[in-house]
């Protein structure tokens, strides 16, 4: 088994943008699935009927529907995805500036020999 030390001294902002975009889109899909499952579970428990009844008793005529919940979740998720995508290359630029001052991350790589 051999090992060697490698220093990560630069991260491309374009590469960080691509990875950040992909991860934020996957996170957005996971967020929307989680909200949909949570809504379905709360609906099966009768929580939304009680909330809509409470809103009607207060004097409101608006009811909370699946479309409204998914729309709000999609809006919030899209805002978070955009912020994450913007912050990824910014983080790479900040990392590159810090590396110029203090050096990069030291990573130790170990290679194992095949036993075949």
PDB file of C-alpha atoms in Angstrom:
ATOM      1  CA  UNK A   1       0.000   0.000   0.000  1.00  0.00           C
ATOM      2  CA  UNK A   2       1.457   3.336  -1.026  1.00  0.00           C
ATOM      3  CA  UNK A   3       0.470   6.771   0.118  1.00  0.00           C
ATOM      4  CA  UNK A   4       1.181  10.273  -1.032  1.00  0.00           C
ATOM      5  CA  UNK A   5       0.212  13.746   0.111  1.00  0.00           C
ATOM      6  CA  UNK A   6      -1.569  16.069  -2.292  1.00  0.00           C
ATOM      7  CA  UNK A   7      -2.409  19.739  -1.779  1.00  0.00           C
ATOM      8  CA  UNK A   8      -5.636  21.203  -3.158  1.00  0.00           C
ATOM      9  CA  UNK A   9      -4.494  24.706  -4.045  1.00  0.00           C
ATOM     10  CA  UNK A  10      -7.199  25.960  -6.423  1.00  0.00           C
ATOM     11  CA  UNK A  11     -10.874  25.373  -7.129  1.00  0.00           C
ATOM     12  CA  UNK A  12     -12.265  26.607 -10.419  1.00  0.00           C
ATOM     13  CA  UNK A  13     -15.253  28.934  -9.829  1.00  0.00           C
ATOM     14  CA  UNK A  14     -16.926  27.537 -12.979  1.00  0.00           C
ATOM     15  CA  UNK A  15     -16.562  23.995 -11.655  1.00  0.00           C
ATOM     16  CA  UNK A  16     -17.942  25.092  -8.278  1.00  0.00           C
ATOM     17  CA  UNK A  17     -20.873  26.729 -10.101  1.00  0.00           C
ATOM     18  CA  UNK A  18     -21.676  23.526 -12.000  1.00  0.00           C
ATOM     19  CA  UNK A  19     -21.498  21.358  -8.891  1.00  0.00           C
ATOM     20  CA  UNK A  20     -23.480  23.897  -6.862  1.00  0.00           C
ATOM     21  CA  UNK A  21     -26.165  24.070  -9.560  1.00  0.00           C
ATOM     22  CA  UNK A  22     -26.479  20.289  -9.763  1.00  0.00           C
ATOM     23  CA  UNK A  23     -26.618  19.886  -5.992  1.00  0.00           C
ATOM     24  CA  UNK A  24     -29.154  22.681  -5.552  1.00  0.00           C
ATOM     25  CA  UNK A  25     -31.447  21.206  -8.221  1.00  0.00           C
ATOM     26  CA  UNK A  26     -31.283  17.782  -6.567  1.00  0.00           C
ATOM     27  CA  UNK A  27     -31.978  19.482  -3.231  1.00  0.00           C
ATOM     28  CA  UNK A  28     -34.966  21.308  -4.733  1.00  0.00           C
ATOM     29  CA  UNK A  29     -36.492  18.063  -5.990  1.00  0.00           C
ATOM     30  CA  UNK A  30     -35.910  16.392  -2.607  1.00  0.00           C
ATOM     31  CA  UNK A  31     -37.457  19.412  -0.849  1.00  0.00           C
ATOM     32  CA  UNK A  32     -40.594  19.305  -3.008  1.00  0.00           C
ATOM     33  CA  UNK A  33     -40.989  15.551  -2.509  1.00  0.00           C
ATOM     34  CA  UNK A  34     -40.626  15.963   1.234  1.00  0.00           C
ATOM     35  CA  UNK A  35     -43.214  18.755   1.338  1.00  0.00           C
ATOM     36  CA  UNK A  36     -45.653  16.707  -0.759  1.00  0.00           C
ATOM     37  CA  UNK A  37     -45.251  13.643   1.470  1.00  0.00           C
ATOM     38  CA  UNK A  38     -45.613  15.762   4.594  1.00  0.00           C
ATOM     39  CA  UNK A  39     -48.778  17.377   3.222  1.00  0.00           C
ATOM     40  CA  UNK A  40     -50.267  13.988   2.348  1.00  0.00           C
ATOM     41  CA  UNK A  41     -49.453  12.666   5.818  1.00  0.00           C
ATOM     42  CA  UNK A  42     -50.941  15.690   7.538  1.00  0.00           C
ATOM     43  CA  UNK A  43     -54.002  15.484   5.299  1.00  0.00           C
ATOM     44  CA  UNK A  44     -54.489  11.822   6.197  1.00  0.00           C
ATOM     45  CA  UNK A  45     -54.327  12.804   9.873  1.00  0.00           C
ATOM     46  CA  UNK A  46     -57.002  15.467   9.323  1.00  0.00           C
ATOM     47  CA  UNK A  47     -54.796  18.387  10.282  1.00  0.00           C
ATOM     48  CA  UNK A  48     -55.560  20.457   7.176  1.00  0.00           C
ATOM     49  CA  UNK A  49     -59.310  20.096   7.754  1.00  0.00           C
ATOM     50  CA  UNK A  50     -58.877  21.446  11.276  1.00  0.00           C
ATOM     51  CA  UNK A  51     -56.687  24.329  10.075  1.00  0.00           C
ATOM     52  CA  UNK A  52     -59.160  25.254   7.329  1.00  0.00           C
ATOM     53  CA  UNK A  53     -62.014  25.066   9.864  1.00  0.00           C
ATOM     54  CA  UNK A  54     -60.077  27.368  12.190  1.00  0.00           C
ATOM     55  CA  UNK A  55     -59.457  29.829   9.353  1.00  0.00           C
ATOM     56  CA  UNK A  56     -63.187  29.763   8.508  1.00  0.00           C
ATOM     57  CA  UNK A  57     -64.127  30.345  12.172  1.00  0.00           C
ATOM     58  CA  UNK A  58     -61.858  33.377  12.351  1.00  0.00           C
ATOM     59  CA  UNK A  59     -63.591  34.853   9.340  1.00  0.00           C
ATOM     60  CA  UNK A  60     -61.302  34.023   6.474  1.00  0.00           C
ATOM     61  CA  UNK A  61     -62.562  32.544   3.254  1.00  0.00           C
ATOM     62  CA  UNK A  62     -59.191  31.192   2.106  1.00  0.00           C
ATOM     63  CA  UNK A  63     -58.397  27.516   2.582  1.00  0.00           C
ATOM     64  CA  UNK A  64     -55.025  25.810   2.514  1.00  0.00           C
ATOM     65  CA  UNK A  65     -54.822  23.474  -0.460  1.00  0.00           C
ATOM     66  CA  UNK A  66     -52.174  21.176  -1.866  1.00  0.00           C
ATOM     67  CA  UNK A  67     -51.532  23.584  -4.744  1.00  0.00           C
ATOM     68  CA  UNK A  68     -50.959  26.483  -2.378  1.00  0.00           C
ATOM     69  CA  UNK A  69     -48.552  24.506  -0.203  1.00  0.00           C
ATOM     70  CA  UNK A  70     -46.558  23.212  -3.183  1.00  0.00           C
ATOM     71  CA  UNK A  71     -46.463  26.701  -4.753  1.00  0.00           C
ATOM     72  CA  UNK A  72     -45.055  28.286  -1.610  1.00  0.00           C
ATOM     73  CA  UNK A  73     -42.596  25.408  -1.161  1.00  0.00           C
ATOM     74  CA  UNK A  74     -41.481  25.698  -4.794  1.00  0.00           C
ATOM     75  CA  UNK A  75     -40.957  29.446  -4.433  1.00  0.00           C
ATOM     76  CA  UNK A  76     -38.907  29.054  -1.255  1.00  0.00           C
ATOM     77  CA  UNK A  77     -36.981  26.133  -2.747  1.00  0.00           C
ATOM     78  CA  UNK A  78     -36.198  28.068  -5.917  1.00  0.00           C
ATOM     79  CA  UNK A  79     -34.905  31.017  -3.895  1.00  0.00           C
ATOM     80  CA  UNK A  80     -32.675  28.691  -1.861  1.00  0.00           C
ATOM     81  CA  UNK A  81     -31.453  26.927  -5.032  1.00  0.00           C
ATOM     82  CA  UNK A  82     -30.516  30.257  -6.616  1.00  0.00           C
ATOM     83  CA  UNK A  83     -28.711  31.405  -3.488  1.00  0.00           C
ATOM     84  CA  UNK A  84     -26.832  28.116  -3.214  1.00  0.00           C
ATOM     85  CA  UNK A  85     -25.832  28.267  -6.871  1.00  0.00           C
ATOM     86  CA  UNK A  86     -24.573  31.838  -6.485  1.00  0.00           C
ATOM     87  CA  UNK A  87     -22.697  31.108  -3.262  1.00  0.00           C
ATOM     88  CA  UNK A  88     -20.803  28.088  -4.660  1.00  0.00           C
ATOM     89  CA  UNK A  89     -18.456  30.011  -7.017  1.00  0.00           C
ATOM     90  CA  UNK A  90     -18.182  32.820  -4.473  1.00  0.00           C
ATOM     91  CA  UNK A  91     -16.983  30.246  -1.936  1.00  0.00           C
ATOM     92  CA  UNK A  92     -14.441  28.966  -4.483  1.00  0.00           C
ATOM     93  CA  UNK A  93     -13.089  32.492  -5.005  1.00  0.00           C
ATOM     94  CA  UNK A  94     -12.813  33.016  -1.243  1.00  0.00           C
ATOM     95  CA  UNK A  95     -11.103  29.617  -0.856  1.00  0.00           C
ATOM     96  CA  UNK A  96      -8.615  30.493  -3.608  1.00  0.00           C
ATOM     97  CA  UNK A  97      -7.800  33.797  -1.886  1.00  0.00           C
ATOM     98  CA  UNK A  98      -7.239  32.084   1.466  1.00  0.00           C
ATOM     99  CA  UNK A  99      -5.077  29.397  -0.170  1.00  0.00           C
ATOM    100  CA  UNK A 100      -2.836  32.119  -1.593  1.00  0.00           C
ATOM    101  CA  UNK A 101      -2.190  33.306   1.963  1.00  0.00           C
ATOM    102  CA  UNK A 102      -2.010  30.076   3.969  1.00  0.00           C
ATOM    103  CA  UNK A 103      -1.661  27.148   1.562  1.00  0.00           C
ATOM    104  CA  UNK A 104      -4.121  24.519   0.403  1.00  0.00           C
ATOM    105  CA  UNK A 105      -5.749  21.525   2.002  1.00  0.00           C
ATOM    106  CA  UNK A 106      -3.342  18.647   2.534  1.00  0.00           C
ATOM    107  CA  UNK A 107      -4.964  15.386   1.457  1.00  0.00           C
ATOM    108  CA  UNK A 108      -3.340  12.009   2.033  1.00  0.00           C
ATOM    109  CA  UNK A 109      -4.111   9.472  -0.719  1.00  0.00           C
ATOM    110  CA  UNK A 110      -3.668   5.752  -0.090  1.00  0.00           C
ATOM    111  CA  UNK A 111      -3.539   3.214  -2.907  1.00  0.00           C
ATOM    112  CA  UNK A 112      -4.289  -0.421  -2.208  1.00  0.00           C
ATOM    113  CA  UNK A 113      -2.841  -3.207  -4.291  1.00  0.00           C
ATOM    114  CA  UNK A 114      -5.307  -5.518  -6.018  1.00  0.00           C
ATOM    115  CA  UNK A 115      -5.280  -9.032  -4.614  1.00  0.00           C
ATOM    116  CA  UNK A 116      -6.418 -10.643  -7.857  1.00  0.00           C
TER     117      UNK A 116
END
